[in-house]
Structure formats: C-alpha cells, structure tokens
PDB file of C-alpha atoms in Angstrom:
ATOM      1  CA  ALA A 601       7.749  -5.921  -1.035  1.00 80.00           C
ATOM      2  CA  GLN A 602       9.344  -4.295   1.953  1.00 89.00           C
ATOM      3  CA  LYS A 603       8.718  -5.417   5.472  1.00 94.00           C
ATOM      4  CA  VAL A 604       9.970  -4.661   8.970  1.00 96.00           C
ATOM      5  CA  THR A 605       9.526  -7.146  11.773  1.00 97.00           C
ATOM      6  CA  GLN A 606       9.864  -6.285  15.425  1.00 98.00           C
ATOM      7  CA  ALA A 607       9.194  -9.610  17.038  1.00 97.00           C
ATOM      8  CA  GLN A 608       9.272  -8.291  20.598  1.00 97.00           C
ATOM      9  CA  THR A 609       5.893  -6.777  21.314  1.00 96.00           C
ATOM     10  CA  GLU A 610       6.654  -5.776  24.887  1.00 98.00           C
ATOM     11  CA  ILE A 611       9.767  -5.805  27.053  1.00 98.00           C
ATOM     12  CA  SER A 612       9.962  -5.014  30.728  1.00 98.00           C
ATOM     13  CA  VAL A 613      13.252  -4.402  32.528  1.00 97.00           C
ATOM     14  CA  VAL A 614      14.459  -2.961  35.785  1.00 97.00           C
ATOM     15  CA  GLU A 615      16.333   0.291  35.763  1.00 97.00           C
ATOM     16  CA  LYS A 616      20.059   0.020  34.967  1.00 97.00           C
ATOM     17  CA  GLU A 617      19.622  -3.175  33.004  1.00 97.00           C
ATOM     18  CA  ASP A 618      20.796  -3.292  29.394  1.00 97.00           C
ATOM     19  CA  VAL A 619      18.119  -4.057  26.821  1.00 98.00           C
ATOM     20  CA  THR A 620      18.242  -4.855  23.106  1.00 98.00           C
ATOM     21  CA  LEU A 621      15.366  -4.234  20.757  1.00 98.00           C
ATOM     22  CA  ASP A 622      15.391  -6.396  17.659  1.00 98.00           C
ATOM     23  CA  CYS A 623      14.567  -5.318  14.122  1.00 98.00           C
ATOM     24  CA  VAL A 624      14.622  -7.525  11.042  1.00 98.00           C
ATOM     25  CA  TYR A 625      13.874  -6.113   7.616  1.00 97.00           C
ATOM     26  CA  GLU A 626      13.131  -7.402   4.138  1.00 95.00           C
ATOM     27  CA  THR A 627      13.850  -5.607   0.905  1.00 93.00           C
ATOM     28  CA  ARG A 628      15.056  -6.480  -2.565  1.00 90.00           C
ATOM     29  CA  ASP A 629      16.687  -3.134  -3.060  1.00 88.00           C
ATOM     30  CA  THR A 630      20.417  -2.666  -2.742  1.00 87.00           C
ATOM     31  CA  THR A 631      20.131   0.912  -1.558  1.00 87.00           C
ATOM     32  CA  TYR A 632      17.924   1.611   1.405  1.00 91.00           C
ATOM     33  CA  TYR A 633      17.774   3.426   4.722  1.00 91.00           C
ATOM     34  CA  LEU A 634      16.932   2.193   8.180  1.00 94.00           C
ATOM     35  CA  PHE A 635      15.583   4.289  11.014  1.00 95.00           C
ATOM     36  CA  TRP A 636      14.639   4.090  14.657  1.00 97.00           C
ATOM     37  CA  TYR A 637      11.981   6.287  16.221  1.00 97.00           C
ATOM     38  CA  LYS A 638      10.868   6.623  19.833  1.00 97.00           C
ATOM     39  CA  GLN A 639       7.264   7.246  20.858  1.00 97.00           C
ATOM     40  CA  PRO A 640       7.044   8.165  24.550  1.00 95.00           C
ATOM     41  CA  PRO A 641       3.732   8.082  26.422  1.00 93.00           C
ATOM     42  CA  SER A 642       3.096  11.675  25.375  1.00 91.00           C
ATOM     43  CA  GLY A 643       2.581  10.370  21.841  1.00 92.00           C
ATOM     44  CA  GLU A 644       5.007  12.249  19.624  1.00 93.00           C
ATOM     45  CA  LEU A 645       7.419  10.366  17.360  1.00 95.00           C
ATOM     46  CA  VAL A 646      11.048  11.248  17.943  1.00 95.00           C
ATOM     47  CA  PHE A 647      13.750  10.481  15.399  1.00 94.00           C
ATOM     48  CA  LEU A 648      16.731   8.610  16.846  1.00 95.00           C
ATOM     49  CA  ILE A 649      18.947   7.424  14.001  1.00 93.00           C
ATOM     50  CA  ARG A 650      19.225   6.929  10.242  1.00 91.00           C
ATOM     51  CA  ARG A 651      21.571   4.411   8.666  1.00 91.00           C
ATOM     52  CA  ASN A 652      22.095   3.757   4.952  1.00 88.00           C
ATOM     53  CA  SER A 653      22.663   0.330   3.493  1.00 89.00           C
ATOM     54  CA  PHE A 654      26.268   1.036   2.586  1.00 88.00           C
ATOM     55  CA  ASP A 655      27.319   1.921   6.084  1.00 85.00           C
ATOM     56  CA  GLU A 656      27.536  -1.089   8.344  1.00 82.00           C
ATOM     57  CA  GLN A 657      29.493   0.604  11.055  1.00 82.00           C
ATOM     58  CA  ASN A 658      27.906   0.360  14.439  1.00 84.00           C
ATOM     59  CA  GLU A 659      26.962   3.620  16.060  1.00 85.00           C
ATOM     60  CA  ILE A 660      26.980   4.713  19.657  1.00 87.00           C
ATOM     61  CA  SER A 661      25.288   7.777  21.061  1.00 88.00           C
ATOM     62  CA  GLY A 662      25.505   8.011  24.798  1.00 93.00           C
ATOM     63  CA  ARG A 663      23.631   5.055  26.254  1.00 95.00           C
ATOM     64  CA  TYR A 664      22.222   4.138  22.843  1.00 95.00           C
ATOM     65  CA  SER A 665      23.927   1.908  20.316  1.00 94.00           C
ATOM     66  CA  TRP A 666      22.883   0.344  17.046  1.00 94.00           C
ATOM     67  CA  ASN A 667      24.124  -2.825  15.390  1.00 94.00           C
ATOM     68  CA  PHE A 668      23.510  -3.068  11.645  1.00 94.00           C
ATOM     69  CA  GLN A 669      24.205  -6.432  10.007  1.00 93.00           C
ATOM     70  CA  LYS A 670      23.312  -6.825   6.347  1.00 92.00           C
ATOM     71  CA  SER A 671      24.117 -10.541   6.448  1.00 92.00           C
ATOM     72  CA  THR A 672      21.192 -11.129   8.780  1.00 95.00           C
ATOM     73  CA  SER A 673      19.084  -8.140   7.637  1.00 95.00           C
ATOM     74  CA  SER A 674      18.996  -6.822  11.161  1.00 96.00           C
ATOM     75  CA  PHE A 675      19.283  -3.398  12.719  1.00 96.00           C
ATOM     76  CA  ASN A 676      19.163  -3.881  16.468  1.00 97.00           C
ATOM     77  CA  PHE A 677      19.033  -1.170  19.087  1.00 97.00           C
ATOM     78  CA  THR A 678      20.612  -1.466  22.527  1.00 97.00           C
ATOM     79  CA  ILE A 679      20.033   0.780  25.508  1.00 97.00           C
ATOM     80  CA  THR A 680      22.727   0.486  28.142  1.00 96.00           C
ATOM     81  CA  ALA A 681      21.923   1.151  31.779  1.00 97.00           C
ATOM     82  CA  SER A 682      18.265   1.774  31.040  1.00 97.00           C
ATOM     83  CA  GLN A 683      16.368   4.529  32.814  1.00 97.00           C
ATOM     84  CA  VAL A 684      12.696   5.068  33.540  1.00 97.00           C
ATOM     85  CA  VAL A 685      12.652   7.864  30.944  1.00 96.00           C
ATOM     86  CA  ASP A 686      13.487   5.274  28.287  1.00 97.00           C
ATOM     87  CA  SER A 687      10.004   3.817  28.688  1.00 97.00           C
ATOM     88  CA  ALA A 688       8.361   4.214  25.296  1.00 98.00           C
ATOM     89  CA  VAL A 689       7.366   2.397  22.146  1.00 98.00           C
ATOM     90  CA  TYR A 690      10.278   2.077  19.755  1.00 98.00           C
ATOM     91  CA  PHE A 691       9.745   1.744  16.028  1.00 97.00           C
ATOM     92  CA  CYS A 692      12.143   0.489  13.416  1.00 97.00           C
ATOM     93  CA  ALA A 693      11.482   1.671   9.861  1.00 96.00           C
ATOM     94  CA  LEU A 694      12.777   1.030   6.349  1.00 94.00           C
ATOM     95  CA  SER A 695      12.910   3.282   3.322  1.00 90.00           C
ATOM     96  CA  SER A 696      13.859   2.119  -0.127  1.00 80.00           C
ATOM     97  CA  THR A 697      15.250   4.653  -2.556  1.00 73.00           C
ATOM     98  CA  GLN A 698      14.065   2.775  -5.625  1.00 71.00           C
ATOM     99  CA  GLY A 699      12.374   5.133  -8.015  1.00 67.00           C
ATOM    100  CA  GLY A 700      13.161   7.999  -5.693  1.00 69.00           C
ATOM    101  CA  SER A 701      10.526   6.856  -3.226  1.00 74.00           C
ATOM    102  CA  GLU A 702      10.659   8.201   0.298  1.00 80.00           C
ATOM    103  CA  LYS A 703       8.050   5.837   1.635  1.00 85.00           C
ATOM    104  CA  LEU A 704       8.752   4.656   5.188  1.00 90.00           C
ATOM    105  CA  VAL A 705       7.592   1.210   6.205  1.00 92.00           C
ATOM    106  CA  PHE A 706       7.328   0.842   9.960  1.00 94.00           C
ATOM    107  CA  GLY A 707       7.481  -2.198  12.168  1.00 96.00           C
ATOM    108  CA  LYS A 708       4.718  -2.750  14.706  1.00 95.00           C
ATOM    109  CA  GLY A 709       6.869  -1.364  17.484  1.00 97.00           C
ATOM    110  CA  THR A 710       8.283  -2.686  20.750  1.00 98.00           C
ATOM    111  CA  LYS A 711       6.896  -1.308  23.969  1.00 98.00           C
ATOM    112  CA  LEU A 712       9.674  -0.924  26.504  1.00 98.00           C
ATOM    113  CA  THR A 713       8.853  -0.457  30.162  1.00 98.00           C
ATOM    114  CA  VAL A 714      11.679   0.399  32.513  1.00 97.00           C
ATOM    115  CA  ASN A 715      10.708  -0.100  36.113  1.00 97.00           C
ATOM    116  CA  PRO A 716      12.431   1.734  38.964  1.00 95.00           C
TER     117      PRO A 716
ATOM    118  CA  ASP B 237      13.427  26.258  15.134  1.00 64.00           C
ATOM    119  CA  ALA B 238       9.770  25.293  15.068  1.00 82.00           C
ATOM    120  CA  GLY B 239       9.035  21.685  14.344  1.00 94.00           C
ATOM    121  CA  VAL B 240       6.131  20.326  12.349  1.00 96.00           C
ATOM    122  CA  ILE B 241       2.923  21.976  13.471  1.00 97.00           C
ATOM    123  CA  GLN B 242      -0.412  20.224  13.390  1.00 97.00           C
ATOM    124  CA  SER B 243      -3.882  21.435  14.229  1.00 96.00           C
ATOM    125  CA  PRO B 244      -6.125  20.680  15.864  1.00 97.00           C
ATOM    126  CA  ARG B 245      -4.478  18.438  18.460  1.00 97.00           C
ATOM    127  CA  HIS B 246      -7.766  16.782  19.289  1.00 97.00           C
ATOM    128  CA  GLU B 247     -10.928  16.534  17.253  1.00 97.00           C
ATOM    129  CA  VAL B 248     -14.190  14.913  18.247  1.00 98.00           C
ATOM    130  CA  THR B 249     -16.885  14.792  15.620  1.00 97.00           C
ATOM    131  CA  GLU B 250     -20.012  12.918  14.752  1.00 97.00           C
ATOM    132  CA  MET B 251     -20.263  10.384  12.004  1.00 97.00           C
ATOM    133  CA  GLY B 252     -21.009  11.991   8.674  1.00 97.00           C
ATOM    134  CA  GLN B 253     -19.324  15.286   9.453  1.00 97.00           C
ATOM    135  CA  GLU B 254     -16.433  16.693   7.487  1.00 97.00           C
ATOM    136  CA  VAL B 255     -13.070  16.787   9.238  1.00 98.00           C
ATOM    137  CA  THR B 256     -10.058  18.826   8.152  1.00 98.00           C
ATOM    138  CA  LEU B 257      -6.617  18.295   9.631  1.00 98.00           C
ATOM    139  CA  ARG B 258      -3.891  20.836   9.050  1.00 98.00           C
ATOM    140  CA  CYS B 259      -0.124  20.690   8.888  1.00 98.00           C
ATOM    141  CA  LYS B 260       2.717  23.149   8.590  1.00 98.00           C
ATOM    142  CA  PRO B 261       6.025  21.458   7.722  1.00 97.00           C
ATOM    143  CA  ILE B 262       9.448  22.519   8.884  1.00 95.00           C
ATOM    144  CA  SER B 263      10.695  25.470   6.880  1.00 94.00           C
ATOM    145  CA  GLY B 264      13.025  24.358   4.103  1.00 92.00           C
ATOM    146  CA  HIS B 265      11.685  20.835   3.927  1.00 93.00           C
ATOM    147  CA  ASN B 266      10.314  19.833   0.546  1.00 92.00           C
ATOM    148  CA  SER B 267       8.556  16.556   1.347  1.00 94.00           C
ATOM    149  CA  LEU B 268       5.459  16.139   3.470  1.00 96.00           C
ATOM    150  CA  PHE B 269       3.855  12.950   4.697  1.00 96.00           C
ATOM    151  CA  TRP B 270       0.506  12.037   6.258  1.00 97.00           C
ATOM    152  CA  TYR B 271       0.368   8.942   8.460  1.00 97.00           C
ATOM    153  CA  ARG B 272      -2.380   7.274  10.453  1.00 97.00           C
ATOM    154  CA  GLN B 273      -1.733   5.296  13.623  1.00 97.00           C
ATOM    155  CA  THR B 274      -4.159   2.767  15.077  1.00 95.00           C
ATOM    156  CA  MET B 275      -3.711  -0.111  17.473  1.00 92.00           C
ATOM    157  CA  MET B 276      -4.800  -2.618  14.858  1.00 91.00           C
ATOM    158  CA  ARG B 277      -2.805  -1.399  11.866  1.00 91.00           C
ATOM    159  CA  GLY B 278       0.081   0.474  13.436  1.00 92.00           C
ATOM    160  CA  LEU B 279       1.629   3.372  11.510  1.00 94.00           C
ATOM    161  CA  GLU B 280       0.472   3.619   7.915  1.00 93.00           C
ATOM    162  CA  LEU B 281       1.520   6.092   5.274  1.00 94.00           C
ATOM    163  CA  LEU B 282      -1.532   7.647   3.668  1.00 96.00           C
ATOM    164  CA  ILE B 283       0.019  10.017   1.153  1.00 96.00           C
ATOM    165  CA  TYR B 284       3.145  12.025   0.593  1.00 94.00           C
ATOM    166  CA  PHE B 285       4.064  15.105  -1.384  1.00 95.00           C
ATOM    167  CA  ASN B 286       7.335  16.307  -2.811  1.00 93.00           C
ATOM    168  CA  ASN B 287       7.605  19.946  -3.862  1.00 93.00           C
ATOM    169  CA  ASN B 288       3.842  20.242  -3.265  1.00 95.00           C
ATOM    170  CA  VAL B 289       3.042  17.458  -5.741  1.00 95.00           C
ATOM    171  CA  PRO B 290       1.393  14.233  -4.552  1.00 95.00           C
ATOM    172  CA  ILE B 291       3.822  11.393  -5.205  1.00 92.00           C
ATOM    173  CA  ASP B 292       2.248   8.343  -3.608  1.00 91.00           C
ATOM    174  CA  ASP B 293      -1.360   8.214  -2.465  1.00 92.00           C
ATOM    175  CA  SER B 294      -1.671   4.450  -2.495  1.00 91.00           C
ATOM    176  CA  GLY B 295      -2.303   4.423   1.237  1.00 91.00           C
ATOM    177  CA  MET B 296      -5.356   6.647   1.122  1.00 94.00           C
ATOM    178  CA  PRO B 297      -8.150   4.366   2.333  1.00 86.00           C
ATOM    179  CA  GLU B 298     -10.933   5.482   0.028  1.00 83.00           C
ATOM    180  CA  ASP B 299     -12.479   8.404  -1.743  1.00 90.00           C
ATOM    181  CA  ARG B 300     -13.659   9.882   1.515  1.00 95.00           C
ATOM    182  CA  PHE B 301     -10.063  10.921   2.158  1.00 97.00           C
ATOM    183  CA  SER B 302      -8.374  13.719   0.257  1.00 97.00           C
ATOM    184  CA  ALA B 303      -5.183  15.701   0.793  1.00 97.00           C
ATOM    185  CA  LYS B 304      -3.870  18.923  -0.637  1.00 97.00           C
ATOM    186  CA  MET B 305      -0.695  20.923  -0.458  1.00 97.00           C
ATOM    187  CA  PRO B 306      -1.375  24.334  -1.977  1.00 96.00           C
ATOM    188  CA  ASN B 307       2.049  25.689  -1.044  1.00 95.00           C
ATOM    189  CA  ALA B 308       5.298  24.673   0.596  1.00 94.00           C
ATOM    190  CA  SER B 309       4.176  25.624   4.084  1.00 95.00           C
ATOM    191  CA  PHE B 310       0.698  24.147   4.367  1.00 96.00           C
ATOM    192  CA  SER B 311      -1.154  20.893   3.832  1.00 98.00           C
ATOM    193  CA  THR B 312      -4.592  19.571   4.687  1.00 98.00           C
ATOM    194  CA  LEU B 313      -6.055  16.118   5.071  1.00 98.00           C
ATOM    195  CA  LYS B 314      -9.821  16.017   4.723  1.00 98.00           C
ATOM    196  CA  ILE B 315     -12.248  13.261   5.563  1.00 97.00           C
ATOM    197  CA  GLN B 316     -15.747  13.634   4.182  1.00 96.00           C
ATOM    198  CA  PRO B 317     -17.942  12.050   5.423  1.00 96.00           C
ATOM    199  CA  SER B 318     -16.214  10.773   8.543  1.00 96.00           C
ATOM    200  CA  GLU B 319     -16.927   7.335   9.995  1.00 96.00           C
ATOM    201  CA  PRO B 320     -16.172   5.804  13.418  1.00 96.00           C
ATOM    202  CA  ARG B 321     -13.487   3.595  11.865  1.00 95.00           C
ATOM    203  CA  ASP B 322     -11.549   6.731  10.955  1.00 97.00           C
ATOM    204  CA  SER B 323     -10.816   7.273  14.649  1.00 97.00           C
ATOM    205  CA  ALA B 324      -7.040   7.302  14.968  1.00 97.00           C
ATOM    206  CA  VAL B 325      -4.051   9.533  15.529  1.00 98.00           C
ATOM    207  CA  TYR B 326      -3.040  11.308  12.349  1.00 98.00           C
ATOM    208  CA  PHE B 327       0.557  12.408  12.046  1.00 98.00           C
ATOM    209  CA  CYS B 328       2.108  14.803   9.618  1.00 97.00           C
ATOM    210  CA  ALA B 329       5.844  14.585   8.952  1.00 96.00           C
ATOM    211  CA  SER B 330       8.297  16.486   6.798  1.00 95.00           C
ATOM    212  CA  SER B 331      11.767  15.930   5.440  1.00 93.00           C
ATOM    213  CA  PHE B 332      14.249  17.313   2.984  1.00 89.00           C
ATOM    214  CA  LYS B 333      14.689  15.230  -0.130  1.00 81.00           C
ATOM    215  CA  GLY B 334      17.862  15.834  -2.046  1.00 76.00           C
ATOM    216  CA  THR B 335      20.170  13.310  -3.626  1.00 68.00           C
ATOM    217  CA  ARG B 336      19.668  10.990  -0.670  1.00 70.00           C
ATOM    218  CA  THR B 337      16.966  10.170   1.821  1.00 66.00           C
ATOM    219  CA  TYR B 338      16.810  12.091   5.036  1.00 80.00           C
ATOM    220  CA  GLU B 339      14.895  11.405   8.197  1.00 88.00           C
ATOM    221  CA  GLN B 340      11.317  12.486   8.614  1.00 92.00           C
ATOM    222  CA  TYR B 341      10.353  14.741  11.493  1.00 94.00           C
ATOM    223  CA  PHE B 342       6.917  14.218  12.911  1.00 95.00           C
ATOM    224  CA  GLY B 343       4.381  16.620  14.281  1.00 96.00           C
ATOM    225  CA  PRO B 344       2.589  15.992  17.577  1.00 96.00           C
ATOM    226  CA  GLY B 345      -0.361  14.360  15.863  1.00 97.00           C
ATOM    227  CA  THR B 346      -4.094  14.955  15.781  1.00 98.00           C
ATOM    228  CA  ARG B 347      -6.202  12.546  17.791  1.00 97.00           C
ATOM    229  CA  LEU B 348      -9.463  12.106  15.888  1.00 98.00           C
ATOM    230  CA  THR B 349     -12.510  10.550  17.471  1.00 98.00           C
ATOM    231  CA  VAL B 350     -15.577   9.956  15.342  1.00 97.00           C
ATOM    232  CA  THR B 351     -18.696   9.020  17.304  1.00 97.00           C
TER     233      THR B 351
END
C-alpha cells in the first residue's frame, strides 16, 4: 500500500523566515513519482513540482527548493524568505507507475501561515 | 491556454436530488481524474479515465455515484440521490499519460452543499 505522511498539520512563521515542510512516503514500488501541490485560500490546487524516483537531485526554483532522499523516503519542501503570499495548504503526493496506474495518493496537507 | 474547466462552481441542492458535475479537461490530455476533498478525509481519488475509458473506480463511494466520459473533452460525475454527507469540494484534473507519468492539472473545483 502507498502512503504519504505530512506530520506537520499547521506551521506559522513570520515573513522572511525560512520554512521546511516535511513529507515522508511509503511504497514498495521501485519506480514512482512524487509531487507537491499548493492550495491557496482561493481553493484551487496548483502544481509545483514532479520528481521521479530515479532522480535524487535537489531542485531549486526561485525561493522554493526540494530535497529528495530515497534513503529516508522523504521529499521535503523549503521556502526561503517566506512571504505572506506563500500562505496556503501544501500537499505532497505519490504516484506509483506499477501496472500503468496514474493514481495519486495525497498527504493530509500542511497549512502554512506567513504573518507580516 | 485554458486550464481544466468545471461547472458549476457552486451547487446547493436538497437531499434526494440528482446532482451532475461537469468537467472539460485540458486539450491534448488523455487522462481525467475526479477527486473529492473534505476536512475529514482530505483529497480522495474517486475515479479516473484514460482515453475515455474508466481505469480505476475503486474510490467511488457507492452506487449513488457514477461517472462518464463520452468523449475526450467532456466528463460528468453524477450523484443520485444526493445525501448531506456528499457535501464536499469536487475537483476534476487532467494529465497526459505517455511512457511516463506527468503531473495532473486541477480545475477550480465544484463546492457541493447538500441540505
């Protein structure tokens, strides 16, 4: 069975602080994909990043960075110099390719509040 | 380019009524997904289609729920009869499935309230 755990239910920071959102996943498959999505207060789900299980390189996109470590089954997300507009619920998700499935399993989400 | 389009954005109905949610995927995408989001259960996949064919409907709660995809540009999710516990936000998403998995793009959601 596949599972995604986001242990941090809510995080509150002050603007300009760095913040890391944790994601731990479970799967028996050797080929899989990991994703992060952002859900701002307006409610839509916005795709942020996809990473496949064979690519452990960290990725940086502006103030966002992702740390993928297969050894600890983690795919953590860091926001540097947070801004009020980063306030949202962030979801980590896992997709196994076994049998050609595209099923996404989501974590429960971490609600980030960035205070001015 | 237009993203995933869902209608209606909000739906309020009485228990026992039929509800139909609609989705238009991104042009060129060949997979379509229906999700439900509630506070208690989070984001759950209900059903997904690839090339208009239902692939996995294991998340459909019960026979009151049905989904169709008559062509590549349109899908419906129907609840008949609706119950208060069906109140949730229903998202449609689409992606392109080729030799590898691509990200899913979500529509704005339909907020359903059943009284």
